[in-house]
Amino acid sequence: MKEILLVKYGEIILKGGNRSRFEKILIENMSKALKNIAKTRITVLQATVYVEVLEEEKIDLVAQRLTMVFGIVSIVKARVCSKDITAICEAAKEYCKNDLVSGTRFKVEAKRSDKAFPLNSIEIAMEVGGFLDDSISGLKADMHTPEITVKVEVRDSAAYVYCRENRLKGQGGMPQGTGGRATLLLSGGIDSPVAGHMMAKRGTQIEAVNFFSYPYTSERAKEKVMELAGILARYTSVVKLHIVPFTEIQLAIRDNCPEQHMTLLMRRFMMRIAEIIAENNNSQALITGESAGQVASQTLAALNVTNSVVKMPVLRPLIGMDKTEIIERAEKIGTFETSILPYEDCCTVFTPKNPTTQPKLSSIEKSESRLDFDGLVEKAVLGTETVTIYPEI
Ligand code: ATP
Ligand code: MG
């Protein structure tokens, strides 16, 4: 008997007239994610996506891969059987036999979307529950605190049986590509990859920009950023990474401006350069990993100073999060271990001892006027190298 993956999606259901467009994008994204994993046939019907895995032994691998596709709420392996109550009972007994051992509290829940099926949902649940109770000794029917819930879905295409407890949780969110396009300032730290993941989860197509200070930061630091982009690409299928040479700008600031303004001046350059790269790539917003009050350059006064150099909206999904919450997310999405590798970032190399926490825009602008801001920006943009990064799985 055949096994299939039933994939449920979440918020797309709320999209009314746009729903089929969202479904189409979700299916394209699923196909992309599975391209190098296994041959599959994907169809959508009645708010469920059906994934037939043509190389059967790869079904668990496929299910696991789908847990990383935005828009999906859950994935479960199910037994396909004919729409006949005897066949459904036998399938439930056989398919859930490892879960339904003696002493287990269980319950059966049924759903019937094929209204031509002779039994209604309650009758199906009672029939299957009664059969399991009679044919497996020691089971305990328990409607309120079951350990195992056997689910039966009778649909137009066939009937499906599975254990709810075997369901894998998906990412949730919206399918990639339904939420515009934005450019992430990706450092080697903990925060920015999490910020990128959060916006990608809302359907935003992500490109990344990294500022790189060779020879002050090593080749290994660049590889670390590429590795982080690769982890993000597991969720988005691909990440375009723009690597911007930043050393000349940092040296110019160091040699011409007050030391306590160093960080904010660097941040203003980063924002402006990122904005130009974003415009060149049709992005509609910038994303940073800033969180209010985390460091001197992230006080509200400092954010005002860095923000005022760009016109594009700057999305800061971590703005209200504590470091511990950010770390939890980093661990969950798989970036934490890479982020804490000890390779220096371009900012850490040039960190002032006493950075301003309550900067005045006018005094920062005065420092900045000692530099050829536009000229340095233009040169950095011209020197940018772009790499396309695919997930390593
Ligand atoms: P992170 O953990 O993401 O490095 P952080 O707490 O170290 O963040 P800052 O160094 O002040 O914070 O940087 C704030 C934000 O600016 C980062 O989250 C990131 O979006 C961006 N940023 C900082 N350094 C770089 C860099 N070298 N390349 C690209 N973006 C950067
Ligand atoms: Mg950083």
GROMACS .gro file of C-alpha atoms in nm, residues 13-278:
model
  266
   13ILE     CA    1  -0.586   3.009   0.347
   14LEU     CA    2  -0.671   3.364   0.451
   15LYS     CA    3  -0.576   3.509   0.114
   16GLY     CA    4  -0.920   3.490  -0.045
   17GLY     CA    5  -0.904   3.565  -0.417
   18ASN     CA    6  -0.523   3.552  -0.417
   19ARG     CA    7  -0.509   3.206  -0.269
   20SER     CA    8  -0.435   3.017  -0.589
   21ARG     CA    9  -0.144   3.248  -0.669
   22PHE     CA   10   0.003   3.186  -0.323
   23GLU     CA   11  -0.050   2.810  -0.362
   24LYS     CA   12   0.126   2.815  -0.696
   25ILE     CA   13   0.429   2.991  -0.549
   26LEU     CA   14   0.437   2.752  -0.253
   27ILE     CA   15   0.441   2.452  -0.486
   28GLU     CA   16   0.718   2.604  -0.697
   29ASN     CA   17   0.922   2.662  -0.381
   30MET     CA   18   0.861   2.306  -0.264
   31SER     CA   19   0.974   2.169  -0.600
   32LYS     CA   20   1.287   2.383  -0.587
   33ALA     CA   21   1.369   2.266  -0.234
   34LEU     CA   22   1.321   1.901  -0.333
   35LYS     CA   23   1.499   1.916  -0.667
   36ASN     CA   24   1.820   1.756  -0.543
   37ILE     CA   25   1.656   1.534  -0.282
   38ALA     CA   26   1.415   1.303  -0.465
   39LYS     CA   27   1.174   1.275  -0.757
   40THR     CA   28   0.829   1.381  -0.642
   41ARG     CA   29   0.483   1.457  -0.776
   42ILE     CA   30   0.316   1.753  -0.604
   43THR     CA   31  -0.053   1.836  -0.629
   44VAL     CA   32  -0.284   2.060  -0.434
   45LEU     CA   33  -0.647   1.993  -0.350
   46GLN     CA   34  -0.882   2.113  -0.081
   47ALA     CA   35  -0.625   2.317   0.115
   48THR     CA   36  -0.377   2.027   0.131
   49VAL     CA   37  -0.065   1.970  -0.074
   50TYR     CA   38  -0.002   1.605  -0.163
   51VAL     CA   39   0.357   1.500  -0.214
   52GLU     CA   40   0.409   1.161  -0.375
   53VAL     CA   41   0.770   1.053  -0.336
   54LEU     CA   42   0.856   0.843  -0.639
   55GLU     CA   43   1.169   0.706  -0.473
   56GLU     CA   44   0.987   0.564  -0.170
   57GLU     CA   45   1.292   0.515   0.049
   58LYS     CA   46   1.348   0.890   0.048
   59ILE     CA   47   1.013   0.987   0.199
   60ASP     CA   48   1.158   1.083   0.540
   61LEU     CA   49   1.430   1.291   0.378
   62VAL     CA   50   1.168   1.473   0.173
   63ALA     CA   51   0.952   1.535   0.483
   64GLN     CA   52   1.254   1.674   0.669
   65ARG     CA   53   1.345   1.904   0.380
   66LEU     CA   54   0.990   2.041   0.369
   67THR     CA   55   1.016   2.151   0.734
   68MET     CA   56   1.237   2.429   0.598
   69VAL     CA   57   0.998   2.564   0.335
   70PHE     CA   58   0.815   2.879   0.444
   71GLY     CA   59   0.437   2.869   0.428
   72ILE     CA   60   0.411   2.508   0.545
   73VAL     CA   61   0.259   2.448   0.888
   74SER     CA   62   0.287   2.070   0.910
   75ILE     CA   63   0.394   1.761   0.720
   76VAL     CA   64   0.279   1.408   0.792
   77LYS     CA   65   0.331   1.068   0.636
   78ALA     CA   66  -0.003   0.903   0.562
   79ARG     CA   67  -0.125   0.570   0.428
   80VAL     CA   68  -0.333   0.598   0.112
   81CYS     CA   69  -0.622   0.354   0.092
   82SER     CA   70  -0.945   0.302  -0.098
   83LYS     CA   71  -1.259   0.476   0.018
   84ASP     CA   72  -1.408   0.173   0.182
   85ILE     CA   73  -1.464   0.152   0.556
   86THR     CA   74  -1.323  -0.201   0.588
   87ALA     CA   75  -1.008  -0.099   0.400
   88ILE     CA   76  -0.977   0.212   0.619
   89CYS     CA   77  -1.005   0.006   0.940
   90GLU     CA   78  -0.742  -0.242   0.823
   91ALA     CA   79  -0.511   0.039   0.708
   92ALA     CA   80  -0.539   0.215   1.047
   93LYS     CA   81  -0.456  -0.104   1.233
   94GLU     CA   82  -0.160  -0.189   1.014
   95TYR     CA   83  -0.021   0.162   0.967
   96CYS     CA   84  -0.039   0.269   1.332
   97LYS     CA   85   0.063  -0.064   1.481
   98ASN     CA   86   0.387   0.069   1.630
   99ASP     CA   87   0.201   0.344   1.810
  100LEU     CA   88  -0.104   0.146   1.916
  101VAL     CA   89   0.052  -0.094   2.163
  102SER     CA   90  -0.124  -0.247   2.461
  103GLY     CA   91  -0.202   0.010   2.731
  104THR     CA   92  -0.208   0.310   2.491
  105ARG     CA   93  -0.482   0.570   2.538
  106PHE     CA   94  -0.610   0.644   2.189
  107LYS     CA   95  -0.873   0.827   1.995
  108VAL     CA   96  -0.981   0.837   1.629
  109GLU     CA   97  -1.066   1.164   1.455
  110ALA     CA   98  -1.220   1.161   1.109
  111LYS     CA   99  -1.283   1.422   0.844
  112ARG     CA  100  -1.495   1.367   0.538
  113SER     CA  101  -1.466   1.612   0.252
  114ASP     CA  102  -1.616   1.361   0.006
  115LYS     CA  103  -1.980   1.406   0.097
  116ALA     CA  104  -2.077   1.108  -0.118
  117PHE     CA  105  -1.906   0.873   0.126
  118PRO     CA  106  -2.184   0.681   0.305
  119LEU     CA  107  -2.066   0.748   0.662
  120ASN     CA  108  -2.028   1.092   0.819
  121SER     CA  109  -1.720   1.196   1.021
  122ILE     CA  110  -1.853   1.081   1.355
  123GLU     CA  111  -1.962   0.746   1.215
  124ILE     CA  112  -1.621   0.691   1.053
  125ALA     CA  113  -1.443   0.768   1.380
  126MET     CA  114  -1.671   0.531   1.571
  127GLU     CA  115  -1.630   0.249   1.320
  128VAL     CA  116  -1.251   0.275   1.308
  129GLY     CA  117  -1.220   0.328   1.685
  130GLY     CA  118  -1.442   0.027   1.756
  131PHE     CA  119  -1.246  -0.189   1.514
  132LEU     CA  120  -0.909  -0.094   1.666
  133ASP     CA  121  -1.043  -0.148   2.018
  134ASP     CA  122  -1.170  -0.495   1.925
  135SER     CA  123  -0.868  -0.610   1.730
  136ILE     CA  124  -0.575  -0.480   1.940
  137SER     CA  125  -0.582  -0.601   2.298
  138GLY     CA  126  -0.521  -0.359   2.585
  139LEU     CA  127  -0.599  -0.034   2.399
  140LYS     CA  128  -0.792   0.227   2.594
  141ALA     CA  129  -1.027   0.463   2.417
  142ASP     CA  130  -0.982   0.811   2.564
  143MET     CA  131  -1.152   1.112   2.406
  144HIS     CA  132  -0.993   1.375   2.633
  145THR     CA  133  -0.629   1.280   2.703
  146PRO     CA  134  -0.528   1.043   2.424
  147GLU     CA  135  -0.159   0.959   2.379
  148ILE     CA  136  -0.221   0.869   2.016
  149THR     CA  137  -0.477   1.023   1.783
  150VAL     CA  138  -0.545   0.825   1.468
  151LYS     CA  139  -0.659   1.058   1.193
  152VAL     CA  140  -0.874   0.948   0.902
  153GLU     CA  141  -0.942   1.182   0.610
  154VAL     CA  142  -1.185   1.075   0.340
  155ARG     CA  143  -1.126   1.302   0.046
  156ASP     CA  144  -1.229   1.307  -0.321
  157SER     CA  145  -0.902   1.144  -0.429
  158ALA     CA  146  -0.879   0.861  -0.171
  159ALA     CA  147  -0.881   0.797   0.204
  160TYR     CA  148  -0.578   0.877   0.419
  161VAL     CA  149  -0.478   0.741   0.758
  162TYR     CA  150  -0.203   0.866   0.991
  163CYS     CA  151  -0.107   0.929   1.351
  164ARG     CA  152  -0.128   1.292   1.451
  165GLU     CA  153   0.178   1.249   1.676
  166ASN     CA  154   0.394   1.174   1.371
  167ARG     CA  155   0.330   1.517   1.228
  168LEU     CA  156   0.639   1.732   1.171
  169LYS     CA  157   0.611   2.103   1.243
  170GLY     CA  158   0.684   2.334   0.951
  171GLN     CA  159   0.825   2.687   0.952
  172GLY     CA  160   0.487   2.857   0.912
  173GLY     CA  161   0.500   3.204   0.757
  174MET     CA  162   0.442   3.292   0.393
  175PRO     CA  163   0.594   3.138   0.078
  176GLN     CA  164   0.918   3.298  -0.042
  177GLY     CA  165   0.852   3.549  -0.314
  178THR     CA  166   0.507   3.658  -0.199
  179GLY     CA  167   0.643   3.936   0.023
  180GLY     CA  168   0.860   4.155  -0.195
  181ARG     CA  169   1.234   4.176  -0.197
  182ALA     CA  170   1.478   4.313   0.062
  183THR     CA  171   1.852   4.341   0.117
  184LEU     CA  172   1.995   4.206   0.442
  185LEU     CA  173   2.309   4.355   0.597
  186LEU     CA  174   2.468   4.025   0.692
  187SER     CA  175   2.760   4.036   0.934
  188GLY     CA  176   2.928   3.731   1.081
  189GLY     CA  177   2.744   3.782   1.412
  190ILE     CA  178   2.448   3.618   1.579
  191ASP     CA  179   2.182   3.877   1.506
  192SER     CA  180   2.170   3.951   1.136
  193PRO     CA  181   2.113   3.591   1.014
  194VAL     CA  182   1.817   3.570   1.253
  195ALA     CA  183   1.680   3.899   1.118
  196GLY     CA  184   1.712   3.764   0.763
  197HIS     CA  185   1.533   3.443   0.852
  198MET     CA  186   1.249   3.637   1.015
  199MET     CA  187   1.183   3.850   0.709
  200ALA     CA  188   1.224   3.555   0.471
  201LYS     CA  189   0.960   3.381   0.680
  202ARG     CA  190   0.720   3.661   0.592
  203GLY     CA  191   0.765   3.574   0.226
  204THR     CA  192   1.038   3.828   0.150
  205GLN     CA  193   1.303   3.739  -0.105
  206ILE     CA  194   1.638   3.804   0.058
  207GLU     CA  195   1.966   3.927  -0.087
  208ALA     CA  196   2.262   3.984   0.144
  209VAL     CA  197   2.539   4.242   0.168
  210ASN     CA  198   2.857   4.195   0.369
  211PHE     CA  199   3.126   4.452   0.438
  212PHE     CA  200   3.466   4.302   0.433
  213SER     CA  201   3.795   4.456   0.552
  214TYR     CA  202   4.076   4.262   0.396
  215PRO     CA  203   4.349   4.225   0.528
  216TYR     CA  204   4.218   4.330   0.870
  217THR     CA  205   3.965   4.050   0.851
  218SER     CA  206   4.078   3.714   0.723
  219GLU     CA  207   3.966   3.501   0.432
  220ARG     CA  208   3.818   3.270   0.694
  221ALA     CA  209   3.589   3.550   0.817
  222LYS     CA  210   3.454   3.581   0.463
  223GLU     CA  211   3.401   3.206   0.444
  224LYS     CA  212   3.207   3.227   0.770
  225VAL     CA  213   2.968   3.482   0.619
  226MET     CA  214   2.930   3.263   0.311
  227GLU     CA  215   2.853   2.972   0.538
  228LEU     CA  216   2.583   3.175   0.715
  229ALA     CA  217   2.436   3.272   0.379
  230GLY     CA  218   2.439   2.899   0.293
  231ILE     CA  219   2.238   2.818   0.605
  232LEU     CA  220   1.984   3.088   0.516
  233ALA     CA  221   1.969   2.941   0.167
  234ARG     CA  222   1.838   2.614   0.313
  235TYR     CA  223   1.519   2.808   0.376
  236THR     CA  224   1.518   3.027   0.067
  237SER     CA  225   1.681   2.788  -0.189
  238VAL     CA  226   1.933   3.054  -0.287
  239VAL     CA  227   2.096   3.370  -0.148
  240LYS     CA  228   2.280   3.626  -0.358
  241LEU     CA  229   2.563   3.768  -0.146
  242HIS     CA  230   2.730   4.099  -0.230
  243ILE     CA  231   3.072   4.137  -0.070
  244VAL     CA  232   3.178   4.499  -0.038
  245PRO     CA  233   3.542   4.606   0.014
  246PHE     CA  234   3.533   4.825   0.325
  247THR     CA  235   3.895   4.872   0.427
  248GLU     CA  236   3.956   5.201   0.247
  249ILE     CA  237   3.651   5.358   0.411
  250GLN     CA  238   3.754   5.242   0.756
  251LEU     CA  239   4.106   5.373   0.715
  252ALA     CA  240   3.975   5.708   0.589
  253ILE     CA  241   3.750   5.740   0.894
  254ARG     CA  242   4.026   5.634   1.129
  255ASP     CA  243   4.270   5.885   0.986
  256ASN     CA  244   4.035   6.183   0.961
  257CYS     CA  245   3.756   6.165   1.218
  258PRO     CA  246   3.721   6.159   1.598
  259GLU     CA  247   3.763   5.809   1.732
  260GLN     CA  248   3.434   5.804   1.924
  261HIS     CA  249   3.244   5.862   1.596
  262MET     CA  250   3.409   5.567   1.419
  263THR     CA  251   3.129   5.313   1.459
  264LEU     CA  252   2.846   5.544   1.360
  265LEU     CA  253   3.032   5.674   1.059
  266MET     CA  254   3.102   5.318   0.947
  267ARG     CA  255   2.735   5.232   0.997
  268ARG     CA  256   2.627   5.529   0.784
  269PHE     CA  257   2.857   5.417   0.503
  270MET     CA  258   2.721   5.063   0.530
  271MET     CA  259   2.362   5.177   0.511
  272ARG     CA  260   2.419   5.403   0.212
  273ILE     CA  261   2.618   5.141   0.019
  274ALA     CA  262   2.360   4.874   0.100
  275GLU     CA  263   2.086   5.105  -0.024
  276ILE     CA  264   2.257   5.154  -0.360
  277ILE     CA  265   2.314   4.780  -0.400
  278ALA     CA  266   1.952   4.723  -0.300
   0.00000   0.00000   0.00000
